[in-house]
mmCIF file with all atom_site columns, C-alpha atoms in Angstrom:
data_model
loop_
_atom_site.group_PDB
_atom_site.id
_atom_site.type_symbol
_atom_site.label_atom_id
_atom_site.label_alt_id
_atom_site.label_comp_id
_atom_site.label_asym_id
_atom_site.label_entity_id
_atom_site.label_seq_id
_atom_site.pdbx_PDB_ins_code
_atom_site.Cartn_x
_atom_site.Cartn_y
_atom_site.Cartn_z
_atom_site.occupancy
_atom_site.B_iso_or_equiv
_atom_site.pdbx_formal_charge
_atom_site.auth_seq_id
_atom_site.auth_comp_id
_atom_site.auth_asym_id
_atom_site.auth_atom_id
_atom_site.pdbx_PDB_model_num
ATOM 1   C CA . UNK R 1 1   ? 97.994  163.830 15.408 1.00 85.00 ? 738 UNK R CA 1
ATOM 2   C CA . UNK R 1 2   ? 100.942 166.616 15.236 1.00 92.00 ? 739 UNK R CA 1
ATOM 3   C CA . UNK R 1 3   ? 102.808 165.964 12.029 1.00 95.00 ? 740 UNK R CA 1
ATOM 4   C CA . UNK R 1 4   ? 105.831 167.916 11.019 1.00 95.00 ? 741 UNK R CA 1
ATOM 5   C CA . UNK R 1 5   ? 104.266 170.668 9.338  1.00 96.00 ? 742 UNK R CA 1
ATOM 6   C CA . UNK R 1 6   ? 102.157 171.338 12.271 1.00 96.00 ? 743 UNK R CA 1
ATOM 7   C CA . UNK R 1 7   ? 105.497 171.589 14.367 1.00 97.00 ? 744 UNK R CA 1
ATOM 8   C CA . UNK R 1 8   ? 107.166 173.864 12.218 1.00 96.00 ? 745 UNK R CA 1
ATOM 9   C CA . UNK R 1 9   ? 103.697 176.234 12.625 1.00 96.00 ? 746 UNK R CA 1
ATOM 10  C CA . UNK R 1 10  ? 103.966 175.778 15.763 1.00 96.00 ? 747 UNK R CA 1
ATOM 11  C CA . UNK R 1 11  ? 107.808 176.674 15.841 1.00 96.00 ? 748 UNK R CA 1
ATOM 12  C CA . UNK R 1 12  ? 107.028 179.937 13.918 1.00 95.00 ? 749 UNK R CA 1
ATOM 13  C CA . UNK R 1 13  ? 104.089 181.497 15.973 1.00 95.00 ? 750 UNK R CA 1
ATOM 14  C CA . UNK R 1 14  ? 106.691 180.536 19.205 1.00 94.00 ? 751 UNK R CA 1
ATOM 15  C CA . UNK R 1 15  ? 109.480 182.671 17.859 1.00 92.00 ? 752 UNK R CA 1
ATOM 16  C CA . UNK R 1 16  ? 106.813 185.684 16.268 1.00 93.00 ? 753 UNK R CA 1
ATOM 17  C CA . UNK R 1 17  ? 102.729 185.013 17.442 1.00 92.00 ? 754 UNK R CA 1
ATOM 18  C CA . UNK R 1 18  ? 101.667 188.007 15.888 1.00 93.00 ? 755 UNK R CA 1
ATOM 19  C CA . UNK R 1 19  ? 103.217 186.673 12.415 1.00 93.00 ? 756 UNK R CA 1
ATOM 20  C CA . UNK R 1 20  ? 99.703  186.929 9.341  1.00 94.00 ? 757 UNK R CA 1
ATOM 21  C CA . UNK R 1 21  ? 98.581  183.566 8.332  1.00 93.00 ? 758 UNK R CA 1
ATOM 22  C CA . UNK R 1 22  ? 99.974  184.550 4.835  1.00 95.00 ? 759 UNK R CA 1
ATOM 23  C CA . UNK R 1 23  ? 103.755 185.003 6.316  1.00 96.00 ? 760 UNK R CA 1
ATOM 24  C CA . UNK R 1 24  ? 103.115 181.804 8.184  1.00 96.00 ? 761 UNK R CA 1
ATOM 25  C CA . UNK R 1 25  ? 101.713 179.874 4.996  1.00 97.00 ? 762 UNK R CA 1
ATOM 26  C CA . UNK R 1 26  ? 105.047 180.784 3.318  1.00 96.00 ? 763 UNK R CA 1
ATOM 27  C CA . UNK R 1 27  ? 107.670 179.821 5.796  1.00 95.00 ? 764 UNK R CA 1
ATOM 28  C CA . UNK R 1 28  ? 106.218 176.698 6.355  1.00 96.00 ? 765 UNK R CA 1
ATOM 29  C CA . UNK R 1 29  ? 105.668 175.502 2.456  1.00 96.00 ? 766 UNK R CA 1
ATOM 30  C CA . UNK R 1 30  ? 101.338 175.624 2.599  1.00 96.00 ? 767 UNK R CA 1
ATOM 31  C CA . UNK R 1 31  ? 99.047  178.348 0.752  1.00 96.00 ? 768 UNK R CA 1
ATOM 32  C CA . UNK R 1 32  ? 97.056  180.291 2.993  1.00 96.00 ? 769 UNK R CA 1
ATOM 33  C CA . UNK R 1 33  ? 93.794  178.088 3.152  1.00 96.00 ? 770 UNK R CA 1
ATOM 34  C CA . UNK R 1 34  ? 95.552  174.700 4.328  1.00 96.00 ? 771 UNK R CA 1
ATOM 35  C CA . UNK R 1 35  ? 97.804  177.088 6.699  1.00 96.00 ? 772 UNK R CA 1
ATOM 36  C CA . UNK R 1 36  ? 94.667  178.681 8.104  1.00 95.00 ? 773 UNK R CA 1
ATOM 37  C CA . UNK R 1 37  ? 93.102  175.387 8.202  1.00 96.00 ? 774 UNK R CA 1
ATOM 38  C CA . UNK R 1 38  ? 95.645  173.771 10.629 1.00 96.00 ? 775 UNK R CA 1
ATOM 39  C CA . UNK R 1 39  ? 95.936  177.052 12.768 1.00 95.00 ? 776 UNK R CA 1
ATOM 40  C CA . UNK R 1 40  ? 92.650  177.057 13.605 1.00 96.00 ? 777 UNK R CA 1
ATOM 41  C CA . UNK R 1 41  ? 92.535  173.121 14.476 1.00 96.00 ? 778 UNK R CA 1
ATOM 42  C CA . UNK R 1 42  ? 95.713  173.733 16.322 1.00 96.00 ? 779 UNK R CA 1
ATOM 43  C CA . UNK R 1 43  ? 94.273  176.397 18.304 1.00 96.00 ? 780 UNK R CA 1
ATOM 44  C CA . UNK R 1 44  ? 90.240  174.615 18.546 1.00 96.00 ? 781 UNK R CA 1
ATOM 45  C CA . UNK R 1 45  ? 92.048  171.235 19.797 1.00 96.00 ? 782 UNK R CA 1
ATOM 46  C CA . UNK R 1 46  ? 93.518  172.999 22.854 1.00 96.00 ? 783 UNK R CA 1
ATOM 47  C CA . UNK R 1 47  ? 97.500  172.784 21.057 1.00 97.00 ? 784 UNK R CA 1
ATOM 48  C CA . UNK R 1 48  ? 97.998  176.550 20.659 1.00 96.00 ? 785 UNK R CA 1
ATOM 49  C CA . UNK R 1 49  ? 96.016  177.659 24.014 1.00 95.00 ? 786 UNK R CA 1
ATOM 50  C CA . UNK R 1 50  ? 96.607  181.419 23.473 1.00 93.00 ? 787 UNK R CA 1
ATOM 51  C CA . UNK R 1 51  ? 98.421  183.844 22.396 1.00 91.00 ? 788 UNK R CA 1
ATOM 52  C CA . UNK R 1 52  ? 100.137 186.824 24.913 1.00 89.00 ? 789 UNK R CA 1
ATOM 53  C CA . UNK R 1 53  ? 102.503 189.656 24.650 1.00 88.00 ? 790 UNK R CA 1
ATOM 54  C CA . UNK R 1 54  ? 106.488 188.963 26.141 1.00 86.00 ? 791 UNK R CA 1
ATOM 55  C CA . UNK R 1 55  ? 106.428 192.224 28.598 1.00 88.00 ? 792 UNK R CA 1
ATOM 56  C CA . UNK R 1 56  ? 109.822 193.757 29.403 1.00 92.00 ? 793 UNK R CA 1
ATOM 57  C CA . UNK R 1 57  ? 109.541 194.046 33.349 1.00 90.00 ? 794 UNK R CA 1
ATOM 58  C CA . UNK R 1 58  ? 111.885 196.882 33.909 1.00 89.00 ? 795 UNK R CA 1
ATOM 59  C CA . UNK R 1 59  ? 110.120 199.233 31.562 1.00 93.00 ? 796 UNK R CA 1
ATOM 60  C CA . UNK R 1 60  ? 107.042 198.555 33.494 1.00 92.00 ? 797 UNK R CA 1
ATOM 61  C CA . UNK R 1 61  ? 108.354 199.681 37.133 1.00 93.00 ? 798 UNK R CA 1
ATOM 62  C CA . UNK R 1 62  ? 109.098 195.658 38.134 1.00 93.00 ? 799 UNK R CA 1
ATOM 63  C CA . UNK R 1 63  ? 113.475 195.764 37.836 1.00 94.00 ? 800 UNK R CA 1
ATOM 64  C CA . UNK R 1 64  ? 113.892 193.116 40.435 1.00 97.00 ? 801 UNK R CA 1
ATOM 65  C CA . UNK R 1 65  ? 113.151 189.474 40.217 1.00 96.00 ? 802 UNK R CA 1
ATOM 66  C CA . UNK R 1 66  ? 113.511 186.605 42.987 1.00 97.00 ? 803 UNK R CA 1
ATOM 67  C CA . UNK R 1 67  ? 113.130 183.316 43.172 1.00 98.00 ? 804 UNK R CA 1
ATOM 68  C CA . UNK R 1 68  ? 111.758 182.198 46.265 1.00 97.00 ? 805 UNK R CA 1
ATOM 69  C CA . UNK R 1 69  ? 111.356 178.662 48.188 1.00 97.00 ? 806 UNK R CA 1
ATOM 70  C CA . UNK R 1 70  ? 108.774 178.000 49.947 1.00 96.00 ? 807 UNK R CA 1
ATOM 71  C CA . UNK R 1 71  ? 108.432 174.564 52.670 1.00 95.00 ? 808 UNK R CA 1
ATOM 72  C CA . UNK R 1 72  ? 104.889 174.463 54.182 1.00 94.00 ? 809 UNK R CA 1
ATOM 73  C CA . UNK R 1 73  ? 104.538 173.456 57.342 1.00 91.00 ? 810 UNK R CA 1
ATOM 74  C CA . UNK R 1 74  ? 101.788 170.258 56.714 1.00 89.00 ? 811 UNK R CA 1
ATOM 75  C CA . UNK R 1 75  ? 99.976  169.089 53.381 1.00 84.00 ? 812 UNK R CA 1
ATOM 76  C CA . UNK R 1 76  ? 96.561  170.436 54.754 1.00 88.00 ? 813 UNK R CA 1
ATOM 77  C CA . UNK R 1 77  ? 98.368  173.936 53.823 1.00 86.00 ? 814 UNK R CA 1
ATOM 78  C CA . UNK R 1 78  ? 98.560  173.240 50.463 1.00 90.00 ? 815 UNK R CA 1
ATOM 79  C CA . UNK R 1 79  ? 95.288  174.452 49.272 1.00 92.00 ? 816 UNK R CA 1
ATOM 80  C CA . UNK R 1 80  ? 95.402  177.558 51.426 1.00 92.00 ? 817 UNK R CA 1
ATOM 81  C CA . UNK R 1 81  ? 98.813  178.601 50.249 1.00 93.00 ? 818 UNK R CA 1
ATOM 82  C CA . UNK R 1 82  ? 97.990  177.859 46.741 1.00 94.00 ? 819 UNK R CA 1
ATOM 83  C CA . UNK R 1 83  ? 94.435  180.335 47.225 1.00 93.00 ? 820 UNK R CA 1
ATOM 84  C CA . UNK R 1 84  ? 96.693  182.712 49.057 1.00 93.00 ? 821 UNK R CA 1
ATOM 85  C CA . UNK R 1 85  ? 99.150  183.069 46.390 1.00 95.00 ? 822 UNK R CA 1
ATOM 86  C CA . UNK R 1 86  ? 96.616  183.022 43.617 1.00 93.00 ? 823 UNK R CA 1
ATOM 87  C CA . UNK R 1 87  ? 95.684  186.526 44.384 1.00 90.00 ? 824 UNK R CA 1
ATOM 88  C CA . UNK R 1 88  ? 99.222  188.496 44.907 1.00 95.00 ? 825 UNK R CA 1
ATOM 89  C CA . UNK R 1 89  ? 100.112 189.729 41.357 1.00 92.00 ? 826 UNK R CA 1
ATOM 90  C CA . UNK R 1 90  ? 103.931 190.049 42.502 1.00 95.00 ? 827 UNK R CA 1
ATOM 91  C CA . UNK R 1 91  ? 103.826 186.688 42.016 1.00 96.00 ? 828 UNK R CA 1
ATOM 92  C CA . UNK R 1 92  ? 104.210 185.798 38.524 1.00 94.00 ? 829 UNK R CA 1
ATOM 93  C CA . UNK R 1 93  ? 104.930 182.211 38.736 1.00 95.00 ? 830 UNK R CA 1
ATOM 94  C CA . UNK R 1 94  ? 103.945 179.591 41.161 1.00 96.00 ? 831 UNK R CA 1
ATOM 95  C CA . UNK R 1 95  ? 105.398 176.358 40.611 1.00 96.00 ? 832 UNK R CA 1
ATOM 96  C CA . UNK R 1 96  ? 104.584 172.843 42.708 1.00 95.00 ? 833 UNK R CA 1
ATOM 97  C CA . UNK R 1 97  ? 107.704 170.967 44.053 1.00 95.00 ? 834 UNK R CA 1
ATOM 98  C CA . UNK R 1 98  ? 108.007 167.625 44.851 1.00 91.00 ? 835 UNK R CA 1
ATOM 99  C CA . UNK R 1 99  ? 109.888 167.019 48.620 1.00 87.00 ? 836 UNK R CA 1
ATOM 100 C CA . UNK R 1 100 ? 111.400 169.838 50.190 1.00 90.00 ? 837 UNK R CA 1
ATOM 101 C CA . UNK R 1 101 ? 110.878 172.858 49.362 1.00 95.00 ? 838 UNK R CA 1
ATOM 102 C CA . UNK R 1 102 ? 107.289 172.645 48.630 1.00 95.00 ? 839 UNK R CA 1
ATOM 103 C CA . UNK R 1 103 ? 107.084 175.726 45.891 1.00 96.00 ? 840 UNK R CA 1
ATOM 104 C CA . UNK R 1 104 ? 109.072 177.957 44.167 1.00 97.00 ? 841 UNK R CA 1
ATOM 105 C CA . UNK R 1 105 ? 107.981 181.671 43.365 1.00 97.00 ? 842 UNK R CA 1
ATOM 106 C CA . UNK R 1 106 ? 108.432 183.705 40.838 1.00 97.00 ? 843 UNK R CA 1
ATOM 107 C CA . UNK R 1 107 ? 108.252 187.057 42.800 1.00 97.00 ? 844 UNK R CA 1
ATOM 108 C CA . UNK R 1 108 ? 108.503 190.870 40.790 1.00 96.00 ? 845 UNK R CA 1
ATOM 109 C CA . UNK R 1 109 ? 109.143 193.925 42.727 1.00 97.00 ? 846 UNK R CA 1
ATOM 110 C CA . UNK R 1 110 ? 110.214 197.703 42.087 1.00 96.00 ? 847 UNK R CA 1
ATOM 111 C CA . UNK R 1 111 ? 113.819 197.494 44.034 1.00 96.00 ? 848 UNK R CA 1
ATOM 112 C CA . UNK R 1 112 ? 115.637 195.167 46.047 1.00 96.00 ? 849 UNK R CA 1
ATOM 113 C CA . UNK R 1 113 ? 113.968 197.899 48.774 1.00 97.00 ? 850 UNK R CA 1
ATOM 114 C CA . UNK R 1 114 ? 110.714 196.717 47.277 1.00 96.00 ? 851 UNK R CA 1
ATOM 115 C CA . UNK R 1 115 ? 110.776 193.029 47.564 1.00 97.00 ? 852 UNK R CA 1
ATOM 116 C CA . UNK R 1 116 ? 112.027 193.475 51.113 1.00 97.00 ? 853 UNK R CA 1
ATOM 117 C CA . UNK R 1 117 ? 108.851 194.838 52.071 1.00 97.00 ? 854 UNK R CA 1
ATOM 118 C CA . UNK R 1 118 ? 107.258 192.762 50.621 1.00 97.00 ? 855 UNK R CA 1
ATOM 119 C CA . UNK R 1 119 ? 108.723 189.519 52.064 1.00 96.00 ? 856 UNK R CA 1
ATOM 120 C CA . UNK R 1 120 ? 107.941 191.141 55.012 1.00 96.00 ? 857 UNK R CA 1
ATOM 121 C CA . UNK R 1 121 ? 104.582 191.931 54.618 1.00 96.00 ? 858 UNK R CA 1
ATOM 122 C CA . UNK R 1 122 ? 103.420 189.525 51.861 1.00 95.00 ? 859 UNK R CA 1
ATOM 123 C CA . UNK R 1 123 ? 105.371 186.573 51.845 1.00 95.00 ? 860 UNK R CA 1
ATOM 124 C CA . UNK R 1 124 ? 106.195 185.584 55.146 1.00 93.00 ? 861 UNK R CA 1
ATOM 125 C CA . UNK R 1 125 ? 102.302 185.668 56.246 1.00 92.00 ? 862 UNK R CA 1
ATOM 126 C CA . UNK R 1 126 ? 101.249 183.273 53.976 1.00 92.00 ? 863 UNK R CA 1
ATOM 127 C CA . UNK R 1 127 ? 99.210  180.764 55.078 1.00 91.00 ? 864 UNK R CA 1
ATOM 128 C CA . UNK R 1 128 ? 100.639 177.695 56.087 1.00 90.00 ? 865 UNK R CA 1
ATOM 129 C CA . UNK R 1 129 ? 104.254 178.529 55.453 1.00 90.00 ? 866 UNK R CA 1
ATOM 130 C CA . UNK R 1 130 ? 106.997 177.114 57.893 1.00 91.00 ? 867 UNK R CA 1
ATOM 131 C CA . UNK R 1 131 ? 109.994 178.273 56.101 1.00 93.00 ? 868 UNK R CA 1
ATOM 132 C CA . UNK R 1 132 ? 110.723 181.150 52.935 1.00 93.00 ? 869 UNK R CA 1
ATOM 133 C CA . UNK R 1 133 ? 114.124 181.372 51.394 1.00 91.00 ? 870 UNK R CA 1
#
């Protein structure tokens, strides 16, 4: 059970992951042991499932960001589409809706130039779309 130390741990490593057990120990009232203690059974118990860096697109080549809709044309798509979008990297997000639209993408691209392409190329083709907005 999460009590309300384990939340404020939890709070920290949100705000700074890379934050030393000591720092954390000390904002959150613990010595290092007990701190260090918790972490780990936060992270062995599946709470704290990682830890990842917060890249700034833009300095990385990706400026432009769309959201795109996606309605499929049957549910026998769905498993194809979701395969078919599991290996573009563009996409950076790929969430399940609920009615219509079916998805919504989290696309990436260079330029407005860019993403044109590739909702050309890419996006439109996927398999069993009906409709991308």
């Amino acid at each position: 059970m999460i009590d309300a130390i384990d939340r404020a741990i939890l709070r920290r490593l949100q705000e700074d992951g890379r934050m030393t057990a000591t720092a954390l120990a000390g904002e959150v009232g613990l010595t290092v042991a007990p701190c260090h203690r918790r972490l780990k059974e936060l992270e062995s118990s599946g709470v704290i499932r990682g830890y990842s860096a917060d890249v700034d697109p833009a300095r990385v080549g990706l400026g432009f960001e769309a959201l795109v809709f996606v309605t499929l044309r049957d549910r026998q798509n769905m498993k194809a589409f979701e395969a078919g979008v599991a290996g573009i990297g563009q996409v950076i997000e790929a969430q399940r809706l609920f009615g219509e639209p079916d998805f919504l993408l989290r696309v990436m691209a260079e330029d407005l130039p860019a993403y044109q392409r590739f909702y050309d190329d890419v996006l439109v083709g996927l398999p069993g779309g009906r409709k991308v907005d």
